[in-house]
Short mmCIF file of N, CA and C in Angstrom, two decimals:
data_model
loop_
_atom_site.label_atom_id
_atom_site.label_comp_id
_atom_site.label_asym_id
_atom_site.label_seq_id
_atom_site.Cartn_x
_atom_site.Cartn_y
_atom_site.Cartn_z
N MET M 6 17.83 -19.85 -1.62
CA MET M 6 18.42 -18.78 -0.93
C MET M 6 19.95 -18.82 -1.02
N THR M 7 20.58 -17.67 -1.29
CA THR M 7 22.01 -17.64 -1.44
C THR M 7 22.66 -17.44 -0.11
N SER M 8 23.93 -17.86 0.02
CA SER M 8 24.65 -17.71 1.29
C SER M 8 25.71 -16.64 1.18
N GLY M 9 25.54 -15.68 0.24
CA GLY M 9 26.57 -14.60 0.06
C GLY M 9 26.39 -13.59 1.15
N PRO M 10 27.11 -12.48 0.98
CA PRO M 10 27.07 -11.38 2.00
C PRO M 10 25.62 -10.83 2.07
N GLY M 11 25.25 -10.41 3.31
CA GLY M 11 23.93 -9.92 3.53
C GLY M 11 23.91 -8.42 3.53
N TYR M 12 25.04 -7.80 3.57
CA TYR M 12 25.13 -6.31 3.63
C TYR M 12 26.24 -5.75 2.77
N ALA M 13 26.11 -4.47 2.41
CA ALA M 13 27.16 -3.79 1.68
C ALA M 13 27.29 -2.36 2.29
N VAL M 14 28.46 -1.91 2.45
CA VAL M 14 28.69 -0.55 2.94
C VAL M 14 29.21 0.26 1.72
N ILE M 15 28.43 1.25 1.35
CA ILE M 15 28.80 2.15 0.27
C ILE M 15 29.50 3.32 0.92
N ASN M 16 30.79 3.44 0.74
CA ASN M 16 31.55 4.53 1.32
C ASN M 16 31.58 5.69 0.37
N THR M 17 31.13 6.83 0.88
CA THR M 17 31.11 8.09 0.05
C THR M 17 31.94 9.13 0.77
N ALA M 18 32.20 10.24 0.12
CA ALA M 18 32.88 11.34 0.76
C ALA M 18 32.08 11.94 1.89
N LYS M 19 30.77 11.75 1.88
CA LYS M 19 29.90 12.27 2.94
C LYS M 19 29.84 11.31 4.11
N GLY M 20 30.22 10.03 3.86
CA GLY M 20 30.16 9.04 4.91
C GLY M 20 29.62 7.72 4.43
N PRO M 21 29.57 6.67 5.28
CA PRO M 21 29.07 5.35 4.84
C PRO M 21 27.56 5.18 4.82
N ILE M 22 27.11 4.37 3.85
CA ILE M 22 25.70 4.02 3.79
C ILE M 22 25.67 2.50 3.75
N THR M 23 25.01 1.93 4.73
CA THR M 23 24.96 0.48 4.85
C THR M 23 23.62 0.00 4.27
N ILE M 24 23.71 -0.97 3.34
CA ILE M 24 22.48 -1.51 2.76
C ILE M 24 22.35 -2.98 3.11
N GLU M 25 21.14 -3.40 3.32
CA GLU M 25 20.81 -4.86 3.44
C GLU M 25 20.52 -5.37 2.04
N ILE M 26 21.21 -6.44 1.65
CA ILE M 26 20.97 -7.01 0.34
C ILE M 26 19.88 -8.04 0.51
N TYR M 27 18.77 -7.86 -0.26
CA TYR M 27 17.65 -8.80 -0.19
C TYR M 27 18.04 -10.16 -0.80
N LYS M 28 17.99 -11.19 0.03
CA LYS M 28 18.30 -12.51 -0.46
C LYS M 28 17.28 -13.04 -1.47
N ASP M 29 16.02 -12.57 -1.33
CA ASP M 29 14.96 -13.05 -2.23
C ASP M 29 14.79 -12.18 -3.44
N ALA M 30 15.65 -11.22 -3.66
CA ALA M 30 15.60 -10.38 -4.84
C ALA M 30 16.11 -11.16 -6.06
N SER M 31 16.09 -10.62 -7.22
CA SER M 31 16.54 -11.23 -8.45
C SER M 31 17.93 -11.78 -8.24
N ALA M 32 18.10 -13.08 -8.36
CA ALA M 32 19.42 -13.72 -8.16
C ALA M 32 20.45 -13.18 -9.17
N ASP M 33 20.06 -12.91 -10.35
CA ASP M 33 20.97 -12.36 -11.36
C ASP M 33 21.48 -10.97 -10.94
N VAL M 34 20.55 -10.12 -10.51
CA VAL M 34 20.94 -8.75 -10.12
C VAL M 34 21.79 -8.78 -8.90
N VAL M 35 21.39 -9.56 -7.87
CA VAL M 35 22.23 -9.68 -6.64
C VAL M 35 23.58 -10.25 -6.93
N GLY M 36 23.65 -11.27 -7.78
CA GLY M 36 24.91 -11.87 -8.14
C GLY M 36 25.79 -10.87 -8.88
N ARG M 37 25.27 -10.13 -9.82
CA ARG M 37 26.06 -9.16 -10.49
C ARG M 37 26.56 -8.03 -9.57
N PHE M 38 25.67 -7.59 -8.68
CA PHE M 38 26.08 -6.53 -7.71
C PHE M 38 27.22 -7.06 -6.88
N ILE M 39 27.08 -8.23 -6.32
CA ILE M 39 28.16 -8.81 -5.44
C ILE M 39 29.47 -8.96 -6.20
N ASN M 40 29.41 -9.53 -7.40
CA ASN M 40 30.58 -9.68 -8.24
C ASN M 40 31.30 -8.38 -8.58
N LEU M 41 30.46 -7.36 -8.90
CA LEU M 41 31.01 -6.06 -9.23
C LEU M 41 31.61 -5.41 -8.00
N CYS M 42 31.03 -5.64 -6.83
CA CYS M 42 31.62 -5.10 -5.56
C CYS M 42 32.96 -5.75 -5.35
N LYS M 43 33.03 -7.08 -5.51
CA LYS M 43 34.30 -7.82 -5.25
C LYS M 43 35.42 -7.38 -6.22
N SER M 44 35.05 -6.93 -7.41
CA SER M 44 36.07 -6.53 -8.34
C SER M 44 36.34 -5.01 -8.29
N ASN M 45 35.84 -4.34 -7.25
CA ASN M 45 36.03 -2.87 -7.08
C ASN M 45 35.49 -2.08 -8.26
N HIS M 46 34.44 -2.60 -8.91
CA HIS M 46 33.88 -1.92 -10.06
C HIS M 46 33.37 -0.54 -9.73
N PHE M 47 32.76 -0.38 -8.55
CA PHE M 47 32.12 0.86 -8.15
C PHE M 47 33.09 1.90 -7.63
N LYS M 48 34.41 1.55 -7.41
CA LYS M 48 35.37 2.44 -6.86
C LYS M 48 35.50 3.73 -7.72
N GLY M 49 35.25 4.87 -7.11
CA GLY M 49 35.39 6.14 -7.79
C GLY M 49 34.18 6.49 -8.67
N MET M 50 33.17 5.66 -8.72
CA MET M 50 32.00 5.92 -9.58
C MET M 50 31.24 7.13 -9.06
N PRO M 51 30.89 8.06 -9.89
CA PRO M 51 30.12 9.22 -9.47
C PRO M 51 28.63 9.00 -9.31
N PHE M 52 28.02 9.81 -8.44
CA PHE M 52 26.57 9.91 -8.49
C PHE M 52 26.23 10.91 -9.57
N ARG M 53 25.64 10.39 -10.69
CA ARG M 53 25.44 11.22 -11.86
C ARG M 53 24.25 12.11 -11.76
N HIS M 54 23.21 11.68 -11.09
CA HIS M 54 21.99 12.49 -11.04
C HIS M 54 21.44 12.42 -9.58
N ILE M 55 21.10 13.59 -9.10
CA ILE M 55 20.55 13.70 -7.72
C ILE M 55 19.32 14.60 -7.83
N ILE M 56 18.18 13.92 -7.52
CA ILE M 56 16.90 14.61 -7.66
C ILE M 56 16.25 14.62 -6.24
N LYS M 57 16.18 15.76 -5.66
CA LYS M 57 15.61 15.93 -4.34
C LYS M 57 14.20 15.35 -4.21
N ASN M 58 13.97 14.64 -3.13
CA ASN M 58 12.69 13.99 -2.87
C ASN M 58 12.29 12.93 -3.95
N PHE M 59 13.33 12.32 -4.49
CA PHE M 59 13.07 11.34 -5.58
C PHE M 59 14.12 10.25 -5.56
N VAL M 60 15.30 10.49 -6.11
CA VAL M 60 16.25 9.46 -6.29
C VAL M 60 17.70 10.02 -6.48
N ILE M 61 18.64 9.18 -6.09
CA ILE M 61 20.04 9.43 -6.37
C ILE M 61 20.52 8.31 -7.29
N GLN M 62 21.14 8.67 -8.39
CA GLN M 62 21.59 7.67 -9.35
C GLN M 62 23.14 7.72 -9.52
N GLY M 63 23.71 6.57 -9.36
CA GLY M 63 25.08 6.37 -9.65
C GLY M 63 25.17 5.21 -10.61
N GLY M 64 26.28 5.12 -11.33
CA GLY M 64 26.38 3.99 -12.21
C GLY M 64 27.27 4.23 -13.42
N ASP M 65 27.23 3.24 -14.35
CA ASP M 65 28.14 3.24 -15.45
C ASP M 65 27.70 4.18 -16.56
N PHE M 66 26.40 4.48 -16.64
CA PHE M 66 25.92 5.23 -17.79
C PHE M 66 25.16 6.47 -17.35
N ASP M 67 25.23 7.47 -18.22
CA ASP M 67 24.28 8.59 -18.11
C ASP M 67 22.92 8.02 -18.46
N PHE M 68 21.92 8.87 -18.32
CA PHE M 68 20.53 8.42 -18.65
C PHE M 68 20.51 7.89 -20.07
N ASP M 69 19.81 6.71 -20.21
CA ASP M 69 19.44 6.26 -21.54
C ASP M 69 18.06 6.83 -21.73
N GLY M 70 17.51 6.66 -22.88
CA GLY M 70 16.15 7.20 -23.16
C GLY M 70 15.09 6.86 -22.15
N ALA M 71 15.05 5.57 -21.79
CA ALA M 71 14.02 5.12 -20.84
C ALA M 71 14.13 5.72 -19.48
N ALA M 72 15.37 5.77 -18.96
CA ALA M 72 15.57 6.35 -17.63
C ALA M 72 15.24 7.84 -17.62
N GLN M 73 15.72 8.53 -18.70
CA GLN M 73 15.40 9.98 -18.80
C GLN M 73 13.88 10.22 -18.81
N GLU M 74 13.20 9.33 -19.61
CA GLU M 74 11.72 9.50 -19.73
C GLU M 74 11.02 9.29 -18.36
N TRP M 75 11.31 8.23 -17.64
CA TRP M 75 10.59 8.04 -16.41
C TRP M 75 10.97 9.03 -15.32
N ILE M 76 12.15 9.53 -15.33
CA ILE M 76 12.51 10.53 -14.32
C ILE M 76 11.81 11.87 -14.63
N THR M 77 11.78 12.23 -15.96
CA THR M 77 11.11 13.45 -16.36
C THR M 77 9.67 13.38 -16.04
N LYS M 78 9.00 12.24 -16.34
CA LYS M 78 7.55 12.08 -16.11
C LYS M 78 7.27 12.12 -14.60
N ALA M 79 8.09 11.45 -13.84
CA ALA M 79 7.89 11.38 -12.39
C ALA M 79 7.99 12.77 -11.76
N LYS M 80 8.98 13.52 -12.17
CA LYS M 80 9.16 14.89 -11.59
C LYS M 80 8.01 15.77 -12.07
N ALA M 81 7.55 15.63 -13.27
CA ALA M 81 6.49 16.46 -13.81
C ALA M 81 5.16 16.21 -13.09
N SER M 82 4.92 14.90 -12.79
CA SER M 82 3.63 14.53 -12.17
C SER M 82 3.56 14.98 -10.67
N GLY M 83 4.75 14.93 -10.02
CA GLY M 83 4.83 15.28 -8.62
C GLY M 83 4.11 14.33 -7.72
N LYS M 84 3.76 13.14 -8.24
CA LYS M 84 3.01 12.12 -7.46
C LYS M 84 3.95 11.17 -6.72
N ASN M 85 3.72 10.97 -5.49
CA ASN M 85 4.48 10.06 -4.70
C ASN M 85 3.57 9.25 -3.82
N ASN M 86 2.76 8.39 -4.40
CA ASN M 86 1.86 7.57 -3.66
C ASN M 86 2.65 6.47 -2.96
N LEU M 87 2.24 6.08 -1.75
CA LEU M 87 2.98 5.04 -0.99
C LEU M 87 2.82 3.70 -1.64
N SER M 88 3.86 2.96 -1.57
CA SER M 88 3.85 1.58 -2.10
C SER M 88 4.75 0.74 -1.22
N PRO M 89 4.26 -0.43 -0.84
CA PRO M 89 5.20 -1.25 0.01
C PRO M 89 6.46 -1.65 -0.70
N LYS M 90 6.48 -1.72 -2.05
CA LYS M 90 7.64 -2.15 -2.79
C LYS M 90 8.68 -1.01 -2.85
N HIS M 91 8.23 0.17 -3.03
CA HIS M 91 9.15 1.33 -3.21
C HIS M 91 8.97 2.38 -2.16
N GLU M 92 9.51 2.09 -0.99
CA GLU M 92 9.53 3.05 0.10
C GLU M 92 10.79 3.92 -0.10
N ALA M 93 10.99 4.86 0.72
CA ALA M 93 12.23 5.65 0.68
C ALA M 93 13.35 4.79 1.10
N PHE M 94 14.54 5.11 0.66
CA PHE M 94 15.82 4.46 1.00
C PHE M 94 15.88 2.98 0.48
N MET M 95 15.28 2.74 -0.64
CA MET M 95 15.43 1.44 -1.29
C MET M 95 16.59 1.52 -2.30
N ILE M 96 17.24 0.36 -2.54
CA ILE M 96 18.33 0.29 -3.52
C ILE M 96 17.90 -0.57 -4.68
N GLY M 97 18.07 -0.07 -5.86
CA GLY M 97 17.66 -0.82 -7.00
C GLY M 97 18.58 -0.53 -8.26
N THR M 98 18.26 -1.23 -9.30
CA THR M 98 18.93 -1.02 -10.59
C THR M 98 17.88 -1.02 -11.69
N ALA M 99 18.16 -0.39 -12.82
CA ALA M 99 17.27 -0.31 -13.90
C ALA M 99 16.95 -1.70 -14.46
N LYS M 100 15.70 -1.92 -14.83
CA LYS M 100 15.34 -3.15 -15.52
C LYS M 100 15.65 -3.00 -16.98
N ASN M 101 16.81 -3.50 -17.40
CA ASN M 101 17.24 -3.35 -18.80
C ASN M 101 18.13 -4.56 -19.12
N PRO M 102 17.61 -5.59 -19.69
CA PRO M 102 18.33 -6.78 -19.98
C PRO M 102 19.57 -6.52 -20.91
N ASN M 103 19.52 -5.47 -21.69
CA ASN M 103 20.64 -5.22 -22.61
C ASN M 103 21.72 -4.32 -21.97
N ASN M 104 21.46 -3.88 -20.72
CA ASN M 104 22.45 -3.04 -20.07
C ASN M 104 23.62 -3.84 -19.65
N LYS M 105 24.78 -3.45 -20.18
CA LYS M 105 26.00 -4.16 -19.83
C LYS M 105 26.62 -3.63 -18.55
N GLY M 106 26.25 -2.38 -18.17
CA GLY M 106 26.76 -1.76 -17.00
C GLY M 106 25.86 -2.07 -15.84
N PHE M 107 25.95 -1.22 -14.78
CA PHE M 107 25.10 -1.42 -13.62
C PHE M 107 24.82 -0.06 -13.00
N ASP M 108 23.53 0.37 -13.02
CA ASP M 108 23.14 1.61 -12.41
C ASP M 108 22.72 1.27 -10.99
N LEU M 109 23.02 2.19 -10.06
CA LEU M 109 22.54 2.08 -8.69
C LEU M 109 21.63 3.24 -8.47
N PHE M 110 20.43 2.93 -7.97
CA PHE M 110 19.48 4.00 -7.60
C PHE M 110 19.19 3.87 -6.11
N ILE M 111 19.21 4.98 -5.41
CA ILE M 111 18.78 5.00 -4.00
C ILE M 111 17.59 5.91 -4.01
N THR M 112 16.41 5.37 -3.65
CA THR M 112 15.25 6.22 -3.62
C THR M 112 15.24 7.06 -2.36
N THR M 113 14.84 8.34 -2.50
CA THR M 113 14.80 9.19 -1.28
C THR M 113 13.37 9.56 -0.90
N ALA M 114 12.43 8.88 -1.57
CA ALA M 114 10.98 9.07 -1.26
C ALA M 114 10.26 7.84 -1.83
N PRO M 115 9.05 7.56 -1.38
CA PRO M 115 8.32 6.40 -1.99
C PRO M 115 8.03 6.73 -3.45
N ILE M 116 8.32 5.76 -4.30
CA ILE M 116 8.18 5.99 -5.73
C ILE M 116 7.49 4.77 -6.37
N PRO M 117 6.15 4.63 -6.20
CA PRO M 117 5.44 3.47 -6.64
C PRO M 117 5.39 3.28 -8.21
N HIS M 118 5.45 4.37 -8.93
CA HIS M 118 5.34 4.26 -10.36
C HIS M 118 6.66 3.71 -11.01
N LEU M 119 7.61 3.42 -10.21
CA LEU M 119 8.85 2.77 -10.74
C LEU M 119 8.82 1.25 -10.60
N ASN M 120 7.73 0.73 -10.17
CA ASN M 120 7.64 -0.74 -9.95
C ASN M 120 8.10 -1.52 -11.21
N ASP M 121 7.74 -1.05 -12.43
CA ASP M 121 8.10 -1.75 -13.61
C ASP M 121 9.42 -1.26 -14.17
N LYS M 122 10.10 -0.34 -13.55
CA LYS M 122 11.34 0.24 -14.10
C LYS M 122 12.59 -0.16 -13.29
N LEU M 123 12.44 -0.44 -11.99
CA LEU M 123 13.54 -0.78 -11.14
C LEU M 123 13.43 -2.21 -10.58
N VAL M 124 14.58 -2.86 -10.44
CA VAL M 124 14.68 -4.10 -9.70
C VAL M 124 15.20 -3.71 -8.32
N VAL M 125 14.38 -3.81 -7.30
CA VAL M 125 14.82 -3.48 -5.97
C VAL M 125 15.59 -4.67 -5.38
N PHE M 126 16.81 -4.45 -4.92
CA PHE M 126 17.55 -5.56 -4.35
C PHE M 126 18.09 -5.29 -2.96
N GLY M 127 17.63 -4.21 -2.33
CA GLY M 127 18.05 -3.93 -0.96
C GLY M 127 17.45 -2.64 -0.46
N ARG M 128 17.86 -2.36 0.82
CA ARG M 128 17.38 -1.12 1.46
C ARG M 128 18.50 -0.61 2.36
N VAL M 129 18.43 0.69 2.48
CA VAL M 129 19.41 1.41 3.43
C VAL M 129 18.96 1.05 4.88
N VAL M 130 19.89 0.52 5.68
CA VAL M 130 19.61 0.17 7.02
C VAL M 130 20.39 1.11 8.02
N LYS M 131 21.39 1.78 7.49
CA LYS M 131 22.17 2.76 8.32
C LYS M 131 22.75 3.78 7.33
N GLY M 132 22.70 5.03 7.70
CA GLY M 132 23.26 6.06 6.85
C GLY M 132 22.16 6.85 6.10
N GLU M 133 20.92 6.75 6.51
CA GLU M 133 19.88 7.54 5.85
C GLU M 133 20.27 9.04 5.86
N ASP M 134 20.92 9.48 6.95
CA ASP M 134 21.36 10.87 7.03
C ASP M 134 22.41 11.23 5.94
N ILE M 135 23.26 10.26 5.58
CA ILE M 135 24.23 10.43 4.59
C ILE M 135 23.53 10.58 3.19
N VAL M 136 22.53 9.69 3.00
CA VAL M 136 21.76 9.78 1.70
C VAL M 136 21.07 11.21 1.63
N GLN M 137 20.56 11.71 2.76
CA GLN M 137 19.94 12.97 2.72
C GLN M 137 20.93 14.10 2.52
N GLU M 138 22.16 13.98 3.03
CA GLU M 138 23.23 14.95 2.76
C GLU M 138 23.56 14.98 1.29
N ILE M 139 23.65 13.79 0.68
CA ILE M 139 23.93 13.74 -0.75
C ILE M 139 22.83 14.36 -1.54
N GLU M 140 21.61 14.10 -1.09
CA GLU M 140 20.45 14.61 -1.78
C GLU M 140 20.43 16.17 -1.78
N GLU M 141 21.07 16.78 -0.82
CA GLU M 141 21.07 18.21 -0.66
C GLU M 141 22.11 18.96 -1.48
N VAL M 142 23.01 18.22 -2.17
CA VAL M 142 24.05 18.97 -2.92
C VAL M 142 23.42 19.77 -4.05
N ASP M 143 24.05 20.83 -4.46
CA ASP M 143 23.58 21.66 -5.53
C ASP M 143 23.73 20.95 -6.85
N THR M 144 22.67 21.01 -7.70
CA THR M 144 22.72 20.37 -9.00
C THR M 144 22.36 21.46 -10.09
N ASP M 145 22.71 21.02 -11.33
CA ASP M 145 22.33 21.93 -12.42
C ASP M 145 20.94 21.56 -12.92
N GLU M 146 20.53 22.16 -14.02
CA GLU M 146 19.16 21.94 -14.52
C GLU M 146 18.95 20.47 -15.01
N HIS M 147 20.02 19.76 -15.17
CA HIS M 147 19.91 18.32 -15.57
C HIS M 147 20.08 17.36 -14.39
N TYR M 148 19.99 17.93 -13.18
CA TYR M 148 20.09 17.17 -11.97
C TYR M 148 21.47 16.55 -11.74
N GLN M 149 22.47 17.09 -12.41
CA GLN M 149 23.82 16.63 -12.19
C GLN M 149 24.50 17.45 -11.13
N PRO M 150 25.22 16.82 -10.20
CA PRO M 150 25.80 17.56 -9.15
C PRO M 150 26.84 18.61 -9.66
N LYS M 151 26.76 19.84 -9.12
CA LYS M 151 27.73 20.85 -9.51
C LYS M 151 29.15 20.53 -9.00
N THR M 152 29.17 19.87 -7.85
CA THR M 152 30.47 19.42 -7.25
C THR M 152 30.43 17.91 -7.31
N PRO M 153 31.40 17.26 -7.91
CA PRO M 153 31.31 15.79 -7.99
C PRO M 153 31.26 15.10 -6.63
N ILE M 154 30.41 14.09 -6.58
CA ILE M 154 30.34 13.27 -5.39
C ILE M 154 30.14 11.83 -5.84
N GLY M 155 30.77 10.91 -5.20
CA GLY M 155 30.64 9.58 -5.70
C GLY M 155 30.91 8.55 -4.65
N ILE M 156 31.11 7.33 -5.18
CA ILE M 156 31.35 6.16 -4.35
C ILE M 156 32.82 5.91 -4.25
N MET M 157 33.36 5.92 -3.02
CA MET M 157 34.81 5.66 -2.86
C MET M 157 35.06 4.15 -3.02
N ASN M 158 34.19 3.36 -2.41
CA ASN M 158 34.26 1.90 -2.57
C ASN M 158 32.97 1.27 -1.95
N ILE M 159 32.83 0.03 -2.19
CA ILE M 159 31.69 -0.73 -1.56
C ILE M 159 32.34 -1.98 -0.91
N ILE M 160 32.11 -2.16 0.38
CA ILE M 160 32.58 -3.31 1.15
C ILE M 160 31.47 -4.25 1.45
N LEU M 161 31.61 -5.52 1.15
CA LEU M 161 30.60 -6.50 1.40
C LEU M 161 30.81 -7.07 2.82
N LYS M 162 29.73 -7.32 3.58
CA LYS M 162 29.77 -7.81 4.91
C LYS M 162 28.69 -8.85 5.18
N GLN M 163 28.89 -9.69 6.15
CA GLN M 163 27.90 -10.67 6.55
C GLN M 163 26.90 -10.02 7.51
N GLU M 164 27.39 -9.10 8.37
CA GLU M 164 26.52 -8.45 9.38
C GLU M 164 26.60 -6.93 9.13
N PRO M 165 25.59 -6.23 9.61
CA PRO M 165 25.61 -4.79 9.48
C PRO M 165 26.61 -4.16 10.35
#
């Protein structure tokens, strides 16, 4: 078990979103997230894709082939079976060992078919209403926000 910060506050133009960082999640992913937060890596980073009743994606890259494929398939299927691993308001990043950047995904609905696509490393504990406000912004046909919205900064904390 690591002794690092237990929480992170994602400050957005809509308001703060507090996440609990799972201590038992992938040590590599949690370590990278914490180090990137400490270096202000996420400052000014946009939410690139917002898909209502599914996911909000922010991060270094636009969709790569795999991410585009699973989001397209998930939206086409319309299936959202409950899963204890992927409930709504979970925080994860893409499982891609070659990815030099860091994608942030906030699920806005249970998404069990992403079990093999996302590494879940936390959950929203405060600010679900802010996530829902972000989810409501107008997007184009590629799920990109028509008005930019992003992460102002992320502050690490020991307590919520």
